Amino acid sequence: MSTNYGYLYNIEGWGDPYFAVNSSGNISVKTNGVETTSEQEIDLLAAVKAATAKNLQFPLILRFPDVLKHRLDSLYTAFINAIQYTGYNSHYQGVFPVKVNQNKDVVDNLVNFGKGHVVKFGEDHYYNFGLEAGSKPELLLAMHSLINGSPEAYLVCNGYKDMDYISLALVARTIKLNTIIVLELEDEVDTVVAASKKLNIRPVLGIRARLLTTNPGHFGSTSGKHGKFGLLEAQIYANNSACSIASNYFTSTSDMSVAYGFEEYASAVVQAAKLVCNQNGVQHPVLCSESGRALASHHSILIYDALSVVEDPSDSVSSDELISRLDELVGNPTKLHANLKSAVRSRDSNNNTSRAHADQLKKHGVEIFKLSRRLAKQLEAAGETTYSYHANLSVFSLTPDFWGIKQLFPILPIHRLNEQPTQKGTLIDLTCDSDGKIDQFIGEALTLPLHALEQSGGGYYIGTFLAGAYQEPLGCKHNLFGGPTLVRVDSTAGSSGGFTVELLATGPSAADQLKAMHHDPDEIMNDIAKQGAEADDWTENIVKKVLGDMPYLFGAA
């Protein structure tokens, strides 16, 4: 029996119950979680090969809508169980914040799945799953999608609003959508009243409460008294409005992760709601939560190929020299800190001195961090050679959260996991930017176990997992690289490991990217062709092909 090297990437830790390594050494997708039989598992490499057989270009995003449905089913099952066991006298129905992934296929799938139900405790429990919008374009797409959704589904309107936004939300009620306008600012009350009178449409309102509880984590700036969102208690009472219950959980083990699953989450919410309502003699309300990343992350996998590998040069500075530099830097912040405290206590009227000392302290901290990382990388390598794998992707376009906030995604080869990886590597993207690399991985590792590329030229495919939330809408056009090819993979009932592959959308072409920056591709092609030699068809043909293809590279088939 061959060895399974999936443990090197902690697949059981982050991938259970949807991802595993099969007997061929490939990642398999278990679309129904723990209920998936071995015959129902989809071989991820086979799905990639099926996509490339259709001449689809890397990078690819493979969507598994069955996984998305299973996530929604699991969320509702958790709340139904918690409500039953707690004796809560109402029900749960959630919404998907479309900011997480506005792609039509994702939104429409969730709305369609949201019309479903489950039989539990001898009763039918209907999902009535809805959407949450935070801008006018998001509201338009949510309205369009929910026309075909459950009539009882909520359409929650969040975000800052003007007269047009509020008027559109009121129009949504006239087409029989269960629309709730959530107030974010005091001024919005007057706008809602004016729009409601003008259109003669009665609104349903909610209020976003700004909790005083603060979060020390990465997103702490959005919490507490000075947070960006919501109304404070005094503002709520000043507007003669009723405040609903809100809860927040700061149980993360890092500054961006959560340490609870659906069951713990649902149980905590239901118990807290019941307790507070009972203490205040309030009827138990319908529980509604927005679940975005928890629903969308697992069903979408980014796949790209490694184009080449180069050996990293050894660090020109020794570990002893780095330690000496660190010793020098670590001694200085004490003085800088004292200067900062002195400036603050002297209450410098312009705060200029305080700011200058704070900036110095920050720069020192950054230098210490950089040197520490460099030293850690040297120690981790411990005399071993490390390699740079040139990957067919743009970090800025496809995993912007890694570049922007250093969110770590599970990354691993999707095949050859029955072979021991022999090299430690980092991933270098196609952009002309020193930040265009992935050199930090799950488990605080600075390198990733990878295989040597096959001499025969066969492709080496790497997957970034749990990236179905936020990455596509946040991606930018650095070096005019764009989005990936989108592919839908559906399991086929009754066939062992059967699936179908459907192209949802090709990634934007070079011409599309140029148009987005206000260049005219036709003008570019014509002017370049004019400069070519007469009767030379090559110039026009080559330019035309490059304009029509995605900006990414063509690697091994």
XYZ file of C-alpha atoms in Angstrom:
557
model
C 0.000 0.000 0.000
C 1.411 3.395 -0.996
C 2.090 6.084 1.594
C -0.321 9.010 1.867
C 1.671 12.219 2.206
C -1.438 14.352 2.663
C -0.556 14.665 6.352
C 2.240 17.070 5.375
C -0.456 19.609 4.451
C -2.806 18.890 7.391
C -5.666 18.049 5.019
C -7.693 16.440 7.798
C -7.366 19.614 9.864
C -8.769 22.095 7.329
C -10.350 19.882 4.654
C -12.562 17.507 6.598
C -15.196 16.442 5.582
C -14.844 17.628 1.962
C -11.278 16.807 0.909
C -9.085 13.720 1.182
C -6.352 11.845 -0.683
C -7.509 8.878 -2.765
C -5.676 5.661 -3.620
C -4.175 7.281 -6.734
C -2.511 9.979 -4.634
C -4.877 12.673 -5.922
C -7.114 15.005 -3.961
C -10.695 13.764 -3.958
C -13.718 15.976 -3.347
C -16.449 14.561 -1.109
C -19.380 16.683 -2.196
C -21.771 15.400 0.488
C -19.336 15.590 3.369
C -19.280 12.572 5.670
C -22.262 11.080 3.832
C -20.221 10.785 0.615
C -19.486 7.198 -0.378
C -16.158 6.270 -1.952
C -17.951 5.784 -5.289
C -19.292 9.350 -5.133
C -15.912 11.024 -4.572
C -14.677 13.196 -7.447
C -11.019 12.951 -8.404
C -9.843 16.577 -8.580
C -7.051 15.842 -11.059
C -9.563 14.110 -13.348
C -11.794 17.196 -13.186
C -8.840 19.442 -14.087
C -7.906 17.155 -16.993
C -11.515 17.243 -18.210
C -11.397 21.048 -18.160
C -8.084 21.266 -20.030
C -9.413 18.763 -22.591
C -11.925 21.485 -23.465
C -8.953 23.816 -24.166
C -9.685 25.910 -21.091
C -6.765 28.039 -19.979
C -5.158 28.135 -16.527
C -5.643 29.383 -13.911
C -8.962 27.685 -13.206
C -11.507 28.037 -10.471
C -13.447 24.811 -10.050
C -16.788 25.263 -8.341
C -18.582 22.340 -6.704
C -22.202 23.454 -6.138
C -22.971 20.194 -4.309
C -20.503 21.285 -1.614
C -22.207 24.687 -1.441
C -25.570 22.979 -0.909
C -24.117 20.737 1.775
C -22.766 23.778 3.627
C -26.210 25.398 3.559
C -27.880 22.168 4.705
C -25.362 21.876 7.554
C -25.979 25.462 8.696
C -29.736 24.957 8.858
C -29.451 21.541 10.506
C -27.292 23.079 13.233
C -29.854 25.814 13.952
C -32.838 23.460 13.782
C -31.161 21.129 16.281
C -30.193 23.992 18.601
C -33.723 25.449 18.501
C -35.253 22.043 19.254
C -32.916 21.212 22.136
C -33.076 24.710 23.639
C -36.854 25.058 23.387
C -36.635 28.291 21.438
C -40.089 29.407 20.286
C -39.310 30.615 16.780
C -37.227 29.587 13.773
C -34.053 30.441 11.881
C -33.637 31.775 8.362
C -30.366 33.195 7.128
C -29.035 35.427 4.377
C -25.921 35.369 2.208
C -23.984 38.671 2.048
C -23.387 38.956 -1.680
C -20.216 41.020 -1.124
C -18.532 37.686 -0.343
C -18.946 36.484 -3.925
C -21.209 38.357 -6.350
C -20.777 35.858 -9.191
C -24.156 35.003 -10.676
C -23.659 31.248 -10.465
C -22.843 31.403 -6.740
C -25.725 33.729 -5.840
C -28.303 31.915 -7.978
C -27.235 28.519 -6.628
C -27.667 29.672 -3.042
C -31.062 31.229 -3.773
C -32.171 28.011 -5.459
C -30.876 25.833 -2.606
C -32.536 28.274 -0.205
C -35.964 27.153 -1.423
C -35.279 23.726 0.047
C -36.314 22.151 3.305
C -35.347 19.374 5.665
C -37.516 17.030 7.716
C -36.395 17.064 11.346
C -38.237 16.025 14.488
C -41.244 15.003 12.413
C -41.678 18.440 10.806
C -40.830 20.192 7.533
C -38.365 23.009 8.133
C -38.219 25.357 5.146
C -35.008 27.317 4.650
C -36.370 30.552 3.110
C -32.738 31.555 2.627
C -32.210 35.108 1.392
C -29.579 37.675 0.470
C -27.937 40.733 1.996
C -26.863 43.669 -0.186
C -24.561 46.554 0.707
C -24.689 48.774 -2.380
C -27.006 49.707 -5.247
C -25.491 47.239 -7.757
C -25.629 44.467 -5.155
C -29.252 45.318 -4.414
C -30.124 45.079 -8.104
C -28.554 41.643 -8.517
C -30.124 40.434 -5.256
C -33.577 41.593 -6.369
C -33.168 39.858 -9.713
C -32.034 36.599 -8.135
C -34.665 36.539 -5.370
C -37.488 36.881 -7.907
C -36.911 33.143 -8.356
C -36.300 32.461 -4.672
C -38.455 31.663 -1.681
C -41.245 34.254 -1.202
C -40.450 34.388 2.525
C -36.704 34.925 2.046
C -35.274 38.111 3.504
C -33.650 40.776 1.352
C -31.566 42.725 3.865
C -30.337 46.158 2.723
C -27.183 47.194 4.576
C -24.550 49.822 3.895
C -24.724 53.594 3.625
C -27.720 54.768 1.616
C -28.913 57.718 -0.425
C -32.400 58.469 -1.765
C -31.903 56.230 -4.823
C -30.761 53.245 -2.749
C -33.701 53.562 -0.363
C -36.173 54.107 -3.215
C -34.898 50.958 -4.934
C -35.261 49.005 -1.685
C -38.859 50.220 -1.399
C -39.514 49.190 -5.005
C -38.314 45.710 -4.017
C -41.282 45.475 -1.653
C -43.687 46.196 -4.515
C -42.403 43.116 -6.375
C -43.190 41.036 -3.286
C -39.683 40.710 -1.920
C -39.392 40.508 1.864
C -37.181 43.591 2.079
C -35.699 45.059 5.261
C -33.881 48.407 5.205
C -31.238 48.409 7.934
C -30.424 51.882 9.238
C -26.706 52.661 9.552
C -26.860 56.442 10.155
C -29.300 58.786 11.883
C -29.736 60.778 8.660
C -31.110 57.697 6.908
C -34.278 57.877 9.012
C -35.333 61.146 7.356
C -34.449 59.811 3.901
C -36.539 56.665 4.443
C -39.506 58.710 5.647
C -39.283 61.056 2.645
C -38.936 58.231 0.112
C -41.736 56.241 1.733
C -44.137 59.182 1.556
C -43.166 60.013 -2.014
C -43.653 56.450 -3.282
C -46.480 55.605 -0.870
C -44.710 52.379 0.121
C -44.548 51.325 3.758
C -41.000 50.219 4.678
C -39.843 47.521 7.051
C -36.875 48.799 9.028
C -34.039 47.300 10.994
C -31.252 48.942 12.952
C -27.595 48.087 13.019
C -26.410 48.462 16.589
C -22.823 49.482 17.234
C -21.686 47.360 20.161
C -19.228 48.758 22.687
C -17.448 45.399 22.872
C -14.055 45.656 21.210
C -12.142 42.995 19.327
C -8.344 42.961 19.640
C -7.980 40.928 16.416
C -7.248 41.953 12.838
C -10.730 43.430 12.299
C -10.839 45.188 15.670
C -11.142 48.613 14.032
C -14.717 47.744 13.007
C -15.798 47.144 16.611
C -16.342 49.278 19.677
C -17.513 52.851 20.162
C -15.413 54.204 17.291
C -16.273 51.416 14.853
C -17.359 52.207 11.319
C -20.817 50.662 11.346
C -24.106 51.098 13.155
C -25.814 53.328 15.692
C -24.932 53.716 19.355
C -27.561 53.083 22.028
C -28.258 56.787 22.563
C -28.751 57.318 18.820
C -31.178 54.412 18.663
C -33.315 55.725 21.508
C -33.108 59.268 20.133
C -34.768 58.039 16.969
C -37.543 56.304 18.929
C -36.481 52.968 17.539
C -36.447 49.510 19.061
C -33.129 47.733 19.324
C -32.809 44.078 18.411
C -30.405 41.629 20.013
C -26.907 41.402 18.623
C -24.075 39.073 19.549
C -20.412 38.976 18.751
C -17.891 36.234 19.369
C -14.205 36.893 19.775
C -12.960 33.329 20.167
C -10.417 33.313 17.361
C -7.121 31.538 17.866
C -5.434 33.997 15.517
C -6.315 37.510 14.472
C -8.410 36.375 11.506
C -9.648 32.816 12.114
C -12.616 31.382 14.002
C -12.421 28.375 16.280
C -16.018 27.168 16.141
C -18.172 25.185 13.738
C -21.839 25.458 12.782
C -23.014 23.482 15.823
C -21.166 25.625 18.376
C -22.171 28.817 16.583
C -25.872 27.924 16.381
C -26.004 26.708 19.974
C -24.375 29.885 21.313
C -26.681 32.186 19.305
C -29.895 30.355 20.199
C -29.074 30.066 23.902
C -28.059 33.727 24.161
C -31.172 34.923 22.320
C -33.488 32.814 24.475
C -31.827 33.941 27.710
C -31.986 37.665 26.933
C -35.554 37.493 25.591
C -36.796 35.554 28.617
C -35.077 37.961 31.023
C -36.835 40.895 29.367
C -40.202 39.262 28.701
C -39.791 39.566 24.936
C -41.310 37.153 22.431
C -38.679 35.002 20.736
C -37.952 36.574 17.311
C -36.964 34.894 14.066
C -33.195 34.421 14.117
C -31.395 35.706 11.036
C -27.641 35.655 10.519
C -25.501 36.463 7.521
C -23.212 33.583 6.647
C -20.758 34.289 3.865
C -17.268 32.866 4.173
C -18.588 29.844 6.108
C -20.855 28.928 3.184
C -18.803 29.869 0.138
C -15.185 29.090 1.019
C -15.128 25.318 0.609
C -16.904 24.916 -2.720
C -14.399 26.855 -4.828
C -10.834 25.703 -5.581
C -8.206 27.731 -7.443
C -5.982 25.536 -9.648
C -2.810 26.657 -11.416
C 0.211 24.973 -12.933
C 3.868 25.323 -12.014
C 5.731 26.553 -15.075
C 9.328 26.123 -13.916
C 11.515 25.778 -10.825
C 14.760 27.518 -9.883
C 17.060 26.930 -6.952
C 17.132 29.823 -4.487
C 20.542 31.413 -3.904
C 21.873 31.203 -0.371
C 21.456 34.278 1.810
C 24.409 36.623 1.409
C 24.221 37.548 5.101
C 25.005 34.901 7.723
C 22.740 34.066 10.662
C 25.295 35.547 13.082
C 25.242 38.865 11.219
C 21.429 38.922 11.255
C 21.408 38.252 15.005
C 23.863 41.112 15.560
C 21.616 43.474 13.580
C 18.620 42.316 15.605
C 20.482 42.966 18.858
C 21.160 46.534 17.734
C 17.540 47.148 16.752
C 16.001 45.542 19.827
C 18.008 47.853 22.068
C 16.756 51.034 20.377
C 12.948 50.746 20.778
C 13.276 51.197 24.561
C 14.622 54.701 23.997
C 12.072 55.394 21.257
C 9.270 54.196 23.515
C 10.469 56.502 26.293
C 10.553 59.443 23.854
C 7.018 58.661 22.712
C 5.686 58.470 26.276
C 7.388 61.759 27.116
C 5.853 63.487 24.074
C 2.383 62.154 24.858
C 2.562 63.231 28.497
C 3.751 66.711 27.515
C 0.540 67.019 25.477
C 2.210 68.463 22.385
C -0.501 70.751 20.992
C 0.012 69.711 17.378
C 0.846 66.083 18.159
C 3.696 66.426 15.668
C 6.373 65.211 18.086
C 4.241 62.297 19.234
C 3.538 61.272 15.653
C 7.214 61.484 14.715
C 8.239 59.247 17.628
C 5.405 56.824 16.850
C 6.526 56.611 13.216
C 10.098 55.904 14.305
C 8.908 53.152 16.623
C 6.788 51.662 13.845
C 9.713 51.661 11.387
C 11.878 49.918 13.964
C 9.182 47.311 14.501
C 8.932 46.656 10.770
C 12.717 46.265 10.491
C 12.759 43.825 13.414
C 9.950 41.835 11.788
C 11.737 41.664 8.426
C 15.028 40.564 9.960
C 13.262 38.008 12.163
C 11.502 36.488 9.152
C 14.755 36.356 7.229
C 16.466 34.624 10.143
C 13.549 32.206 10.593
C 13.728 31.279 6.915
C 17.449 30.575 7.249
C 16.891 28.405 10.316
C 13.977 26.539 8.716
C 16.079 25.705 5.688
C 18.831 24.465 8.054
C 21.302 23.909 5.260
C 18.726 22.510 2.840
C 18.239 23.953 -0.620
C 14.986 25.833 -1.203
C 13.332 26.424 -4.555
C 11.130 29.021 -6.215
C 8.242 27.549 -8.197
C 7.040 29.906 -10.918
C 3.267 29.600 -10.731
C 0.800 30.544 -13.446
C -1.144 33.025 -11.345
C -1.250 36.569 -10.027
C -1.383 36.846 -6.245
C -2.944 40.292 -6.620
C -5.755 39.075 -8.902
C -6.503 35.646 -7.460
C -5.584 35.631 -3.754
C -5.574 39.319 -2.805
C -6.228 38.570 0.878
C -2.828 36.904 1.130
C -1.116 39.949 -0.322
C -3.268 42.487 1.524
C -3.750 41.040 5.017
C -1.582 37.889 4.949
C -4.539 35.558 5.231
C -3.201 32.035 4.861
C -4.946 29.570 2.571
C -4.344 25.821 2.401
C -2.052 25.305 -0.618
C -0.825 21.946 -1.896
C -0.291 19.877 -5.044
C -3.544 18.169 -6.050
C -1.782 15.001 -7.234
C 1.347 12.876 -6.614
C 0.473 12.752 -2.904
C 1.489 9.082 -2.856
C 5.033 10.297 -3.638
C 7.209 11.912 -1.007
C 7.855 15.600 -1.801
C 11.599 16.113 -2.116
C 11.865 19.901 -2.256
C 10.960 22.870 -0.094
C 9.572 25.694 -2.151
C 7.819 29.028 -2.303
C 5.488 30.206 -5.065
C 6.427 33.093 -7.351
C 3.654 34.619 -9.469
C 3.814 36.160 -12.955
C 3.726 39.813 -11.914
C 6.678 42.178 -11.983
C 6.366 42.875 -8.274
C 8.443 41.682 -5.328
C 5.220 41.159 -3.340
C 3.971 38.746 -5.991
C 4.910 35.622 -4.098
C 3.499 33.211 -1.545
C 6.105 32.505 1.117
C 3.948 31.869 4.155
C 1.824 28.776 4.622
C -0.554 27.101 7.056
C 1.220 26.153 10.274
C 3.508 29.211 10.162
C 5.747 27.459 7.627
C 7.881 29.590 5.313
C 8.189 26.864 2.661
C 5.888 24.228 1.173
C 6.770 20.556 0.535
C 6.689 20.120 -3.248
C 7.769 17.606 -5.887
C 10.378 17.993 -8.586
C 8.808 18.710 -11.956
C 8.645 15.694 -14.243
C 11.270 15.622 -16.978
C 8.640 14.327 -19.402
C 6.957 17.711 -19.222
C 3.734 16.592 -17.556
C 1.872 19.307 -15.696
C 2.315 19.925 -11.977
C -0.934 21.284 -10.572
C -1.240 23.195 -7.327
C -4.487 24.105 -5.589
C -5.416 26.959 -3.279
C -8.344 25.820 -1.149
C -11.000 27.623 0.933
C -10.704 30.625 -1.381
C -14.344 30.887 -2.450
C -15.027 33.996 -0.368
C -13.963 37.568 -1.213
C -11.011 36.695 -3.477
C -12.796 37.179 -6.813
C -14.438 40.540 -6.037
C -11.269 41.868 -4.378
C -8.861 40.864 -7.160
C -7.095 43.717 -8.955
C -5.532 44.190 -12.400
C -1.848 44.369 -11.423
C 0.218 44.007 -14.635
C -3.190 43.646 -16.339
C -3.575 40.045 -15.223
C -7.221 39.306 -14.521
C -9.586 36.680 -13.225
C -9.474 32.924 -13.870
C -11.500 30.568 -16.024
C -14.620 29.552 -14.077
C -15.681 25.910 -14.257
C -18.650 24.145 -12.666
C -18.237 20.511 -11.597
C -21.386 18.500 -10.811
C -21.415 14.951 -9.503
C -23.371 12.477 -11.620
C -25.837 10.320 -9.716
C -25.508 6.582 -10.198
C -21.990 6.543 -11.647
C -18.833 5.783 -9.692
C -16.829 8.989 -9.402
C -18.844 10.449 -12.251
C -19.026 14.161 -12.870
C -19.740 16.738 -15.537
C -17.639 19.801 -16.302
C -19.264 23.000 -17.561
C -17.568 26.238 -18.562
C -19.160 29.129 -16.682
C -16.931 31.909 -18.000
C -13.502 32.337 -19.503
C -11.192 34.726 -17.750
C -10.907 38.234 -19.179
C -8.727 38.435 -22.273
C -5.840 40.843 -22.767
C -8.241 42.955 -24.847
C -10.752 43.007 -21.968
C -8.074 44.143 -19.538
C -6.916 46.884 -21.900
C -10.492 48.105 -22.412
C -10.930 48.321 -18.632
C -8.030 50.782 -18.593
C -9.582 52.780 -21.478
C -7.354 51.496 -24.292
C -8.850 50.555 -27.665
C -7.708 47.014 -28.644
C -8.711 47.532 -32.284
C -6.663 50.707 -32.477
C -3.719 48.917 -30.853
C -3.897 46.060 -33.364
C -4.294 48.299 -36.416
C -1.513 50.705 -35.477
C 0.950 47.903 -34.671
C 0.042 46.043 -37.877
C 0.720 49.194 -39.939
C 4.264 49.258 -38.617
C 4.874 45.685 -39.836
C 6.373 44.911 -43.221
C 3.970 44.827 -46.147
C 2.527 41.393 -46.879
C 3.620 40.278 -43.413
C 0.626 38.498 -41.907
C 2.546 37.354 -38.840
C 2.386 40.686 -37.044
C -1.379 41.001 -37.229
C -1.976 37.318 -36.434
C 0.254 37.322 -33.367
C -1.193 40.564 -31.984
C -4.727 39.310 -32.621
C -4.060 36.033 -30.794
C -2.495 37.730 -27.766
C -5.400 40.179 -27.537
C -7.914 37.329 -27.637
C -6.245 35.087 -25.045
C -6.130 35.461 -21.268
C -2.934 37.225 -20.111
C -1.725 34.110 -18.277
C 0.785 31.693 -19.790
C 0.297 28.409 -21.603
C 2.146 25.676 -19.723
C 2.275 21.897 -19.997
C -0.940 20.187 -21.089
